[in-house]
Amino acid sequence: NGVKKGTIDAKGAVNNLVSNHLMTLLEADGIKTHLVETLNDRDTVVKKVTIIPLEVIVRNIAAGSLAKRLGLAEGTKMAKTVLEYCYKKDELGDPMVNQYHIAAMGIASQDELEQIAEMAFHINTFLKIPENRKTNGNGNKVRVKLGKGMFCVSILRRGLKYLVSLNSDFL
């Protein structure tokens, strides 16, 4: 929701390096990204997009707000992967919305939402930490932020957050 929680030295360079590496791996898996080229440690050229005010959250385990909302213990493995949508509006605290809200606000059609879900699950499967690897509870959550022509994936791994933007030809 846009609230800064702290400062990490060289975070921009680390995010740039990891994001570009992940985009390259995702491209190799058939997921088109909007990466054009890496200029240096902190700068990358990407294709221009129009932002869609929607965040897609894919969860494999109960953690954070999901665990709190549902009264589940942190780290509980979900029987089925959970897909959530949030309306990206900082002044409202990025409230959770459903497919009917999204359609009513004209953010995306039902067909687009189906394609968004399919892509989000594909990305989740690609990025999922194998079950035999230990995590701190944040290891199996993927956030997908949308733009006309791209996805931006926020991957939470062992307390670190990386941003990866992905191309989306259908939006």
Short mmCIF file of C-alpha atoms in Angstrom, two decimals:
data_model
loop_
_atom_site.label_atom_id
_atom_site.label_comp_id
_atom_site.label_asym_id
_atom_site.label_seq_id
_atom_site.Cartn_x
_atom_site.Cartn_y
_atom_site.Cartn_z
CA ASN A 1 0.00 0.00 0.00
CA GLY A 2 2.92 2.34 -0.61
CA VAL A 3 4.09 2.51 3.02
CA LYS A 4 7.89 2.48 3.28
CA LYS A 5 9.04 0.10 6.02
CA GLY A 6 12.80 0.59 5.96
CA THR A 7 15.95 1.01 3.90
CA ILE A 8 18.27 -1.69 2.55
CA ASP A 9 21.70 -0.77 1.19
CA ALA A 10 22.05 -1.48 -2.55
CA LYS A 11 18.42 -2.67 -2.71
CA GLY A 12 17.94 -1.09 -6.15
CA ALA A 13 20.94 -2.87 -7.62
CA VAL A 14 19.93 -6.21 -6.06
CA ASN A 15 16.31 -5.84 -7.27
CA ASN A 16 17.51 -4.94 -10.77
CA LEU A 17 19.89 -7.90 -10.97
CA VAL A 18 17.43 -10.46 -9.56
CA SER A 19 14.46 -9.10 -11.55
CA ASN A 20 16.32 -9.21 -14.84
CA HIS A 21 17.63 -12.71 -14.12
CA LEU A 22 14.12 -13.93 -13.29
CA MET A 23 12.69 -12.29 -16.41
CA THR A 24 15.30 -14.14 -18.49
CA LEU A 25 14.33 -17.45 -16.82
CA LEU A 26 10.63 -16.75 -17.33
CA GLU A 27 11.23 -15.93 -21.01
CA ALA A 28 12.94 -19.32 -21.34
CA ASP A 29 9.77 -20.90 -19.86
CA GLY A 30 7.58 -19.23 -22.48
CA ILE A 31 6.40 -16.24 -20.44
CA LYS A 32 7.07 -13.07 -22.44
CA THR A 33 8.45 -10.20 -20.37
CA HIS A 34 8.75 -6.49 -21.06
CA LEU A 35 12.52 -6.48 -20.52
CA VAL A 36 14.36 -4.75 -23.35
CA GLU A 37 17.90 -4.50 -21.97
CA THR A 38 19.93 -4.01 -18.81
CA LEU A 39 21.91 -0.76 -18.91
CA ASN A 40 23.85 -1.04 -15.63
CA ASP A 41 23.46 -2.21 -12.01
CA ARG A 42 20.46 0.05 -11.39
CA ASP A 43 18.92 0.81 -14.78
CA THR A 44 16.92 -1.34 -17.16
CA VAL A 45 15.06 -0.45 -20.36
CA VAL A 46 11.52 -1.87 -20.48
CA LYS A 47 8.54 -1.52 -22.79
CA LYS A 48 6.10 1.27 -21.89
CA VAL A 49 2.81 0.12 -20.34
CA THR A 50 -0.44 1.55 -19.02
CA ILE A 51 -0.92 0.47 -15.40
CA ILE A 52 -4.09 -1.41 -14.43
CA PRO A 53 -5.07 -0.65 -10.81
CA LEU A 54 -5.21 -4.31 -9.83
CA GLU A 55 -2.91 -6.59 -7.87
CA VAL A 56 -3.25 -10.36 -8.08
CA ILE A 57 -1.97 -12.34 -5.09
CA VAL A 58 -1.30 -16.06 -5.43
CA ARG A 59 -0.86 -17.93 -2.14
CA ASN A 60 0.24 -21.50 -1.54
CA ILE A 61 0.47 -21.24 2.25
CA ALA A 62 -1.39 -19.23 4.88
CA ALA A 63 0.69 -16.27 5.99
CA GLY A 64 0.24 -12.60 6.83
CA SER A 65 -3.17 -11.11 6.17
CA LEU A 66 -4.64 -14.37 4.84
CA ALA A 67 -3.73 -16.27 8.02
CA LYS A 68 -5.13 -13.43 10.14
CA ARG A 69 -8.38 -13.09 8.16
CA LEU A 70 -9.10 -16.83 8.20
CA GLY A 71 -7.72 -17.65 11.65
CA LEU A 72 -5.13 -20.05 10.27
CA ALA A 73 -1.71 -20.72 11.73
CA GLU A 74 1.17 -19.03 9.87
CA GLY A 75 2.71 -21.52 7.45
CA THR A 76 -0.38 -23.70 7.05
CA LYS A 77 -0.23 -25.34 3.62
CA MET A 78 -3.37 -24.55 1.64
CA ALA A 79 -5.28 -27.51 0.18
CA LYS A 80 -5.63 -25.46 -3.02
CA THR A 81 -3.73 -22.43 -4.27
CA VAL A 82 -5.58 -19.21 -3.38
CA LEU A 83 -6.00 -16.36 -5.87
CA GLU A 84 -6.91 -12.90 -4.50
CA TYR A 85 -7.40 -9.49 -6.13
CA CYS A 86 -6.73 -6.07 -4.61
CA TYR A 87 -7.73 -2.68 -6.01
CA LYS A 88 -4.52 -0.62 -6.17
CA LYS A 89 -5.55 2.59 -4.45
CA ASP A 90 -3.17 3.72 -1.67
CA GLU A 91 -5.66 6.13 -0.08
CA LEU A 92 -8.07 3.19 0.36
CA GLY A 93 -5.40 0.81 1.62
CA ASP A 94 -5.53 -1.39 -1.51
CA PRO A 95 -8.80 -3.13 -0.58
CA MET A 96 -9.50 -6.70 -1.58
CA VAL A 97 -12.00 -6.98 -4.45
CA ASN A 98 -13.65 -9.85 -6.29
CA GLN A 99 -14.42 -10.50 -9.95
CA TYR A 100 -17.75 -8.66 -9.70
CA HIS A 101 -16.12 -5.50 -8.31
CA ILE A 102 -13.50 -5.64 -11.06
CA ALA A 103 -16.16 -5.98 -13.78
CA ALA A 104 -18.36 -3.26 -12.21
CA MET A 105 -15.44 -0.81 -12.17
CA GLY A 106 -14.52 -1.71 -15.75
CA ILE A 107 -11.00 -2.78 -14.79
CA ALA A 108 -11.07 -6.08 -16.70
CA SER A 109 -13.58 -8.29 -18.49
CA GLN A 110 -14.39 -11.87 -17.43
CA ASP A 111 -12.29 -13.16 -20.34
CA GLU A 112 -9.34 -10.99 -19.29
CA LEU A 113 -9.70 -12.16 -15.66
CA GLU A 114 -9.59 -15.79 -16.79
CA GLN A 115 -6.41 -15.07 -18.75
CA ILE A 116 -4.93 -13.16 -15.80
CA ALA A 117 -5.66 -16.11 -13.48
CA GLU A 118 -4.13 -18.58 -15.95
CA MET A 119 -0.97 -16.48 -16.25
CA ALA A 120 -0.75 -15.93 -12.47
CA PHE A 121 -1.01 -19.69 -11.82
CA HIS A 122 1.60 -20.37 -14.54
CA ILE A 123 4.00 -17.87 -12.93
CA ASN A 124 3.26 -19.35 -9.49
CA THR A 125 4.04 -22.87 -10.70
CA PHE A 126 7.28 -21.68 -12.28
CA LEU A 127 8.42 -19.77 -9.18
CA LYS A 128 7.14 -22.15 -6.50
CA ILE A 129 9.72 -23.29 -3.95
CA PRO A 130 9.93 -27.10 -3.85
CA GLU A 131 8.20 -28.51 -0.76
CA ASN A 132 11.44 -30.07 0.48
CA ARG A 133 13.04 -26.60 0.85
CA LYS A 134 12.52 -24.67 4.06
CA THR A 135 11.20 -21.08 4.00
CA ASN A 136 10.31 -18.52 6.64
CA GLY A 137 6.60 -18.62 5.79
CA ASN A 138 6.80 -16.00 3.01
CA GLY A 139 8.31 -18.40 0.51
CA ASN A 140 5.23 -19.32 -1.45
CA LYS A 141 3.47 -16.05 -2.17
CA VAL A 142 3.50 -14.29 -5.51
CA ARG A 143 1.96 -10.86 -6.18
CA VAL A 144 1.15 -9.95 -9.75
CA LYS A 145 0.66 -6.25 -10.51
CA LEU A 146 -0.86 -5.52 -13.88
CA GLY A 147 -0.36 -3.08 -16.71
CA LYS A 148 -1.74 -3.06 -20.23
CA GLY A 149 0.94 -5.10 -21.92
CA MET A 150 2.68 -6.46 -18.79
CA PHE A 151 2.60 -8.15 -15.40
CA CYS A 152 4.76 -7.04 -12.49
CA VAL A 153 5.44 -9.96 -10.17
CA SER A 154 6.48 -9.33 -6.59
CA ILE A 155 8.09 -12.48 -5.28
CA LEU A 156 8.49 -12.88 -1.54
CA ARG A 157 11.34 -15.24 -0.76
CA ARG A 158 12.89 -15.62 2.69
CA GLY A 159 11.89 -12.11 3.69
CA LEU A 160 13.27 -10.45 0.54
CA LYS A 161 11.00 -8.89 -2.04
CA TYR A 162 11.92 -8.90 -5.72
CA LEU A 163 10.00 -7.22 -8.53
CA VAL A 164 9.72 -8.79 -11.95
CA SER A 165 7.68 -7.32 -14.78
CA LEU A 166 6.21 -9.61 -17.39
CA ASN A 167 4.68 -8.93 -20.77
CA SER A 168 1.03 -9.82 -21.27
CA ASP A 169 -0.07 -9.82 -24.89
CA PHE A 170 -3.76 -10.34 -24.10
CA LEU A 171 -4.35 -7.10 -22.15
#
